[in-house]
PDB file of C-alpha atoms in Angstrom:
ATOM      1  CA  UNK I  47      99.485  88.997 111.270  1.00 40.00           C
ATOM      2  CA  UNK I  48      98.687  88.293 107.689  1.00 47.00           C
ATOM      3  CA  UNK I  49      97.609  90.911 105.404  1.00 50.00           C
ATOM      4  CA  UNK I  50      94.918  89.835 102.945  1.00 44.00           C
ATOM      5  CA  UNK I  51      92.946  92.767 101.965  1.00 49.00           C
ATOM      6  CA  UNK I  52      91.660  95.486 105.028  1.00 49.00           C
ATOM      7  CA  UNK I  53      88.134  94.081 105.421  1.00 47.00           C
ATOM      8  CA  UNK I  54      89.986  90.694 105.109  1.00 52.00           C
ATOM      9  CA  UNK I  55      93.026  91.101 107.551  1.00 51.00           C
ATOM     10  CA  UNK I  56      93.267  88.315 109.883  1.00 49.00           C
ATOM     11  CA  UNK I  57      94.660  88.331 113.600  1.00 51.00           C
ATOM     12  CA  UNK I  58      96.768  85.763 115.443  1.00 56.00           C
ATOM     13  CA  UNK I  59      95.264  86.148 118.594  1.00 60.00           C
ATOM     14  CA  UNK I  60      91.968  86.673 120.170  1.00 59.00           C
ATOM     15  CA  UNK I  61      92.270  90.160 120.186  1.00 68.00           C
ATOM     16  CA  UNK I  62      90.010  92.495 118.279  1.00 75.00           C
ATOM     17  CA  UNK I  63      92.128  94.668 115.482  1.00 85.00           C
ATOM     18  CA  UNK I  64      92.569  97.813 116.037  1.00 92.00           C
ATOM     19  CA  UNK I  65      92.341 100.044 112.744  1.00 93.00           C
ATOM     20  CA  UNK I  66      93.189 104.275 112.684  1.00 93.00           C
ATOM     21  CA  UNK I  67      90.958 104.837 109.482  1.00 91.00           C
ATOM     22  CA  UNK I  68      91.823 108.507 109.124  1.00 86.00           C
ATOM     23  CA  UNK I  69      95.359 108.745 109.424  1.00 89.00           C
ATOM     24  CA  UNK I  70      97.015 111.931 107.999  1.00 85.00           C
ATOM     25  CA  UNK I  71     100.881 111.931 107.045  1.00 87.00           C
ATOM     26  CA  UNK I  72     103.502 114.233 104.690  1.00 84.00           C
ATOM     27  CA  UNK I  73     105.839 113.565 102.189  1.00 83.00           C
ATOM     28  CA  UNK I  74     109.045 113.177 103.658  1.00 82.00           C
ATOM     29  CA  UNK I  75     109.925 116.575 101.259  1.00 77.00           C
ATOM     30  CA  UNK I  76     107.534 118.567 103.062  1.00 75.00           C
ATOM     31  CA  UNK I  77     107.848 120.895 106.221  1.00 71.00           C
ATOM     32  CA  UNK I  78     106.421 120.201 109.601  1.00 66.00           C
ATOM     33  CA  UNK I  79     102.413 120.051 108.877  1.00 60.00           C
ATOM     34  CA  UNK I  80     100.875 122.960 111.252  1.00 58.00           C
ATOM     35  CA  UNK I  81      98.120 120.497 112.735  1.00 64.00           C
ATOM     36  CA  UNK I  82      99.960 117.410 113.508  1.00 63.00           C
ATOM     37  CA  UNK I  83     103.878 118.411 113.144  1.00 68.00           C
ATOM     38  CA  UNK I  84     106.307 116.039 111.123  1.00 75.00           C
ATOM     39  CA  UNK I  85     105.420 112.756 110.145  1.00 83.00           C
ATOM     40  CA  UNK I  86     107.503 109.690 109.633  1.00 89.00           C
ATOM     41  CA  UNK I  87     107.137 106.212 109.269  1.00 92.00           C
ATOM     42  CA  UNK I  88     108.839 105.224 112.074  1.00 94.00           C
ATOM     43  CA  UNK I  89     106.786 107.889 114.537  1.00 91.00           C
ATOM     44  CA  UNK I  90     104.080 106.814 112.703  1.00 94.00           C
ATOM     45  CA  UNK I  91     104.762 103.081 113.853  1.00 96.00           C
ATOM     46  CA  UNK I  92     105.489 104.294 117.259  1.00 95.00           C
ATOM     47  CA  UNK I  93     102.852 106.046 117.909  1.00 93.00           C
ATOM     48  CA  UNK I  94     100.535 102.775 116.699  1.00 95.00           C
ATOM     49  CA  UNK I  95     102.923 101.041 118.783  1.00 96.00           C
ATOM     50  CA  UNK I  96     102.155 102.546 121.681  1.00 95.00           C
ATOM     51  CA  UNK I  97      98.471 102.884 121.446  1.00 94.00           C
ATOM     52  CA  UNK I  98      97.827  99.039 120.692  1.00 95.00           C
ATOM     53  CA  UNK I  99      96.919 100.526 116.793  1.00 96.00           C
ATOM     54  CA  UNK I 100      97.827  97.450 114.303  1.00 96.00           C
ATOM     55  CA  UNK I 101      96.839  99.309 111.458  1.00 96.00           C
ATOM     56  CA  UNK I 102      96.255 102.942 110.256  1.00 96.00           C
ATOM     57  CA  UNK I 103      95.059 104.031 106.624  1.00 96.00           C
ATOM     58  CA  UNK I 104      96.929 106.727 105.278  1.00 96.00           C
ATOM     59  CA  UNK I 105      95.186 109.258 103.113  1.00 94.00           C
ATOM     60  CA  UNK I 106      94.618 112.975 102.347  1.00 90.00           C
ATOM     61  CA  UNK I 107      91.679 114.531 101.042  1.00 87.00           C
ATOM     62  CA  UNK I 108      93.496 117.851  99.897  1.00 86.00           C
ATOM     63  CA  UNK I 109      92.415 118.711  96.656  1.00 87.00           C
ATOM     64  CA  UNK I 110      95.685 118.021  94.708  1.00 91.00           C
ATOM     65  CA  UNK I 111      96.461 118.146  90.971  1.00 95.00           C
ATOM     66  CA  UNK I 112      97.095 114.537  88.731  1.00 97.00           C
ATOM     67  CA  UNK I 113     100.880 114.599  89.398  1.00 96.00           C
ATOM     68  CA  UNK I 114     100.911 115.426  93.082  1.00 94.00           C
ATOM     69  CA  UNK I 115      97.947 112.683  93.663  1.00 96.00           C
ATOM     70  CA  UNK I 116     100.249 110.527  91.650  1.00 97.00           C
ATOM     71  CA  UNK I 117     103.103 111.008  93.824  1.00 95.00           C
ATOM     72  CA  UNK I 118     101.351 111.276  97.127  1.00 95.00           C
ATOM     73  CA  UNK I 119      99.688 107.341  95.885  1.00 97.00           C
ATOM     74  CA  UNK I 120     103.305 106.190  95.016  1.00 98.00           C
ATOM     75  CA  UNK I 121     104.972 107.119  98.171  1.00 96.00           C
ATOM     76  CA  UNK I 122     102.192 105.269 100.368  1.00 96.00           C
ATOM     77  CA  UNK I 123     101.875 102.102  98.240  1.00 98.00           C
ATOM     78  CA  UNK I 124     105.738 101.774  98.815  1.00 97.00           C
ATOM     79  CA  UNK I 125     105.059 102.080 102.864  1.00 96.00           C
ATOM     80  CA  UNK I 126     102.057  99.670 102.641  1.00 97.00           C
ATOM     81  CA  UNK I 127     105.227  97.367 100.178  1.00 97.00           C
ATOM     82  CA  UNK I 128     107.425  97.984 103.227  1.00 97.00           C
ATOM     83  CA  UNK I 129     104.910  97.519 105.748  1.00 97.00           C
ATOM     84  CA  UNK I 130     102.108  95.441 104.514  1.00 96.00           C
ATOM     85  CA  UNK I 131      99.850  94.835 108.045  1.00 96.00           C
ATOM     86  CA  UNK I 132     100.422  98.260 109.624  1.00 97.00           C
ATOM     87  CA  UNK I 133      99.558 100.805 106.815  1.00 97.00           C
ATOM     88  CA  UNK I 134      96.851 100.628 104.167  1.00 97.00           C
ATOM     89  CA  UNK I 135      96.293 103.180 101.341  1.00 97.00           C
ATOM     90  CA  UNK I 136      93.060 105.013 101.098  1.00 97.00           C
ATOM     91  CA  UNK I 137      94.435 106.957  97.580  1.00 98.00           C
ATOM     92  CA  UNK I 138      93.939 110.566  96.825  1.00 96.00           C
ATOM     93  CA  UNK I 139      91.848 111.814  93.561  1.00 97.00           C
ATOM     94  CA  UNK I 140      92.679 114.763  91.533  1.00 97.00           C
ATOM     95  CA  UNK I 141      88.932 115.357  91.708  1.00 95.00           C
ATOM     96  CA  UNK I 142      88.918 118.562  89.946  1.00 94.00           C
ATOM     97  CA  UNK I 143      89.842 117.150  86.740  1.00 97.00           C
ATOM     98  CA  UNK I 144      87.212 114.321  85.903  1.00 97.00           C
ATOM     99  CA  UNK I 145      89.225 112.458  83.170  1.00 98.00           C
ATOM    100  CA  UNK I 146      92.319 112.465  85.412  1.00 98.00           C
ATOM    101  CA  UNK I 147      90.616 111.650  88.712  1.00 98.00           C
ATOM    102  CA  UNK I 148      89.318 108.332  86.441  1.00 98.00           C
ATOM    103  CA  UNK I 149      92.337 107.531  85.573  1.00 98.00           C
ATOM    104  CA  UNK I 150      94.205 107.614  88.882  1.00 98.00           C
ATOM    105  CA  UNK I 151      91.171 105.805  90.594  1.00 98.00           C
ATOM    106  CA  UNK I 152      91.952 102.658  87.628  1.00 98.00           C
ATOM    107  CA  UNK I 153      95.348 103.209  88.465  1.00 98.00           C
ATOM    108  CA  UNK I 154      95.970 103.473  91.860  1.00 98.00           C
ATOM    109  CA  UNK I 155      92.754 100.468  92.302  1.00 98.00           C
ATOM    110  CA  UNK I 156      94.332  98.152  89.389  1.00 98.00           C
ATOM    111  CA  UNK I 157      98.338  98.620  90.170  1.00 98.00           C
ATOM    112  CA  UNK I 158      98.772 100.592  93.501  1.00 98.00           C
ATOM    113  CA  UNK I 159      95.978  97.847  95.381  1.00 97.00           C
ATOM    114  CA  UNK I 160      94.478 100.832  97.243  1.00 98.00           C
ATOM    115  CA  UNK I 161      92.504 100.107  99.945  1.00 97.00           C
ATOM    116  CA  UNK I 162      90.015 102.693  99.447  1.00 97.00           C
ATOM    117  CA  UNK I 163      89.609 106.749  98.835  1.00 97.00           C
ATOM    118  CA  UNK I 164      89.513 109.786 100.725  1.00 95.00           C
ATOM    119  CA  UNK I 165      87.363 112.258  99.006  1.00 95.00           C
ATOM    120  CA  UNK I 166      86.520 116.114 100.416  1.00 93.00           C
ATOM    121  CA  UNK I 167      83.627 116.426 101.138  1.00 92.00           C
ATOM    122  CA  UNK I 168      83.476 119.218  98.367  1.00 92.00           C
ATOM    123  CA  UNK I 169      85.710 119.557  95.219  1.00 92.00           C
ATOM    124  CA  UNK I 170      85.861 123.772  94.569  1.00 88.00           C
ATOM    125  CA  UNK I 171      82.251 124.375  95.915  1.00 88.00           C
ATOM    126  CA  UNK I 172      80.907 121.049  94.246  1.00 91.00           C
ATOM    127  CA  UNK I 173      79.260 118.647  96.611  1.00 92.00           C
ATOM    128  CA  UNK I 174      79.423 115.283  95.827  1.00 94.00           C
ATOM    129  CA  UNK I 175      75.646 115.459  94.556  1.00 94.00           C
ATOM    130  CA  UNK I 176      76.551 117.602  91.718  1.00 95.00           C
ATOM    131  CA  UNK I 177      76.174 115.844  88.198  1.00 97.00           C
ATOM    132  CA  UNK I 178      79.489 116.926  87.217  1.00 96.00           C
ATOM    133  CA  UNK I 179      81.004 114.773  89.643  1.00 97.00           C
ATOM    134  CA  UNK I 180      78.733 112.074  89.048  1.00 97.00           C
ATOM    135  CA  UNK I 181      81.270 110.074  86.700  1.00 98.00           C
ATOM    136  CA  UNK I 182      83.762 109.734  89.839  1.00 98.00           C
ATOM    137  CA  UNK I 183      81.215 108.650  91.718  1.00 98.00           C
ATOM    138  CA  UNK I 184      80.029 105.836  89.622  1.00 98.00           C
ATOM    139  CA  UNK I 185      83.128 104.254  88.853  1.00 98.00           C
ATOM    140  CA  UNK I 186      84.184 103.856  92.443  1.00 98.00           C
ATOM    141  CA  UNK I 187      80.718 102.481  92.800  1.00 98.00           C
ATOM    142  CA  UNK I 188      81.021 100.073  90.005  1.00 98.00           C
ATOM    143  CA  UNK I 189      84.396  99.352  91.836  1.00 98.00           C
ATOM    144  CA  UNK I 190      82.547  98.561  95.065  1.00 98.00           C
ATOM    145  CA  UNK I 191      85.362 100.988  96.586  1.00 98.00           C
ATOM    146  CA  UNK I 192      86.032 101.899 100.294  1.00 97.00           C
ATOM    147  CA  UNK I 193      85.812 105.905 100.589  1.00 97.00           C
ATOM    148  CA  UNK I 194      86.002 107.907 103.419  1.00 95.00           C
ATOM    149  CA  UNK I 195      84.096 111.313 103.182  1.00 94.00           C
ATOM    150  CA  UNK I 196      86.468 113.565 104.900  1.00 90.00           C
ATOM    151  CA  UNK I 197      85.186 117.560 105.521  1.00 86.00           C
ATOM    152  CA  UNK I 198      86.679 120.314 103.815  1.00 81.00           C
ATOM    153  CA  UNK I 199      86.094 124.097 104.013  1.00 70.00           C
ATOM    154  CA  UNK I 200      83.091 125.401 102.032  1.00 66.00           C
ATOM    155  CA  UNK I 201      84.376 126.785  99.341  1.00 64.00           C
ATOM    156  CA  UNK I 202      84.865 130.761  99.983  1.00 61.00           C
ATOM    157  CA  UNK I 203      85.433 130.399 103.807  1.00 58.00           C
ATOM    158  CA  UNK I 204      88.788 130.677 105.631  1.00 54.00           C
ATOM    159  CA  UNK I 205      90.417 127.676 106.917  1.00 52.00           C
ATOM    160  CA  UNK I 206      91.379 129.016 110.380  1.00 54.00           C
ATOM    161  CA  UNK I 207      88.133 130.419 111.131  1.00 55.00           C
ATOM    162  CA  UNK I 208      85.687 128.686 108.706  1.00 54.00           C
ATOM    163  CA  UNK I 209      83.617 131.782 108.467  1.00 56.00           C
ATOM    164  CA  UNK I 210      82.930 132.548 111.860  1.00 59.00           C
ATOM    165  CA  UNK I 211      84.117 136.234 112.759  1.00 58.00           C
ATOM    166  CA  UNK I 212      87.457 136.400 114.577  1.00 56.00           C
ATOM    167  CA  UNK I 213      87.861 137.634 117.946  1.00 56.00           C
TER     168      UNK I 213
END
């Protein structure tokens, strides 16, 4: 299979392409995730392997400061180098920080090739209607970029229980 760009991926067969578009991984420096265990590329492949998946986009919506975001787009754009029709990169913004989320969306768009975003669906209590994240918005607009809208806790609620009362 030849990789063009995502939208442009072309099979050799017949078949319809299968495509994971919310695909969550780790850093292979960080411990066993408690949702979905410990990732690797090659379970990663296996598991796509094994479910007839030809190509899963790896992203993560956590909110994440410029250097992490940096690193977490660097590690994926050198899977997608090493394996350029089974992973894609939808890139991570530092969102909370308007003049660095900018820049890593130029970045990782212009050198990284990203195949999209992932975005929470808030950024510290901000929807994504807010005018102070307006400036994001607009550039991946003017961009014509892919984004996923992924949820995220309301800001003030607990993860484990998002607000309801425990039992």
């Amino acid at each position: 299979m030849e990789r063009r760009a995502t939208n442009e991926a072309v099979a050799p067969d017949s078949r319809a392409r299968a495509i994971d578009v919310h695909a969550h991984f780790t850093l292979p420096s960080s411990p066993p995730h408690s949702h979905f265990g410990l990732w690797s590329e090659q379970v990663a492949l296996g598991f796509m392997d094994a479910h007839g998946i030809d190509l899963q986009l790896l992203g993560i919506s956590t909110p994440m400061k410029p250097d992490q975001a940096r690193r977490l787009n660097d590690y994926v754009a050198g899977l997608v180098a090493r394996y350029p029709t089974r992973f894609g990169l939808l890139a991570n913004l530092p969102s909370a920080n308007i003049d660095a989320a900018l820049a890593e969306l130029a970045r990782a768009s212009d050198e990284l090739g990203a195949d999209g975003f992932t975005l929470p669906s808030n950024v510290a209590g901000k929807y994504w209607g807010n005018p102070a994240l307006s400036p994001i918005l607009a550039e991946l607009d003017r961009r014509g970029a892919t984004v996923l809208l992924h949820p995220a806790v309301d800001a003030g609620k607990d993860f484990e229980n998002l607000g309801r009362p425990r039992t």
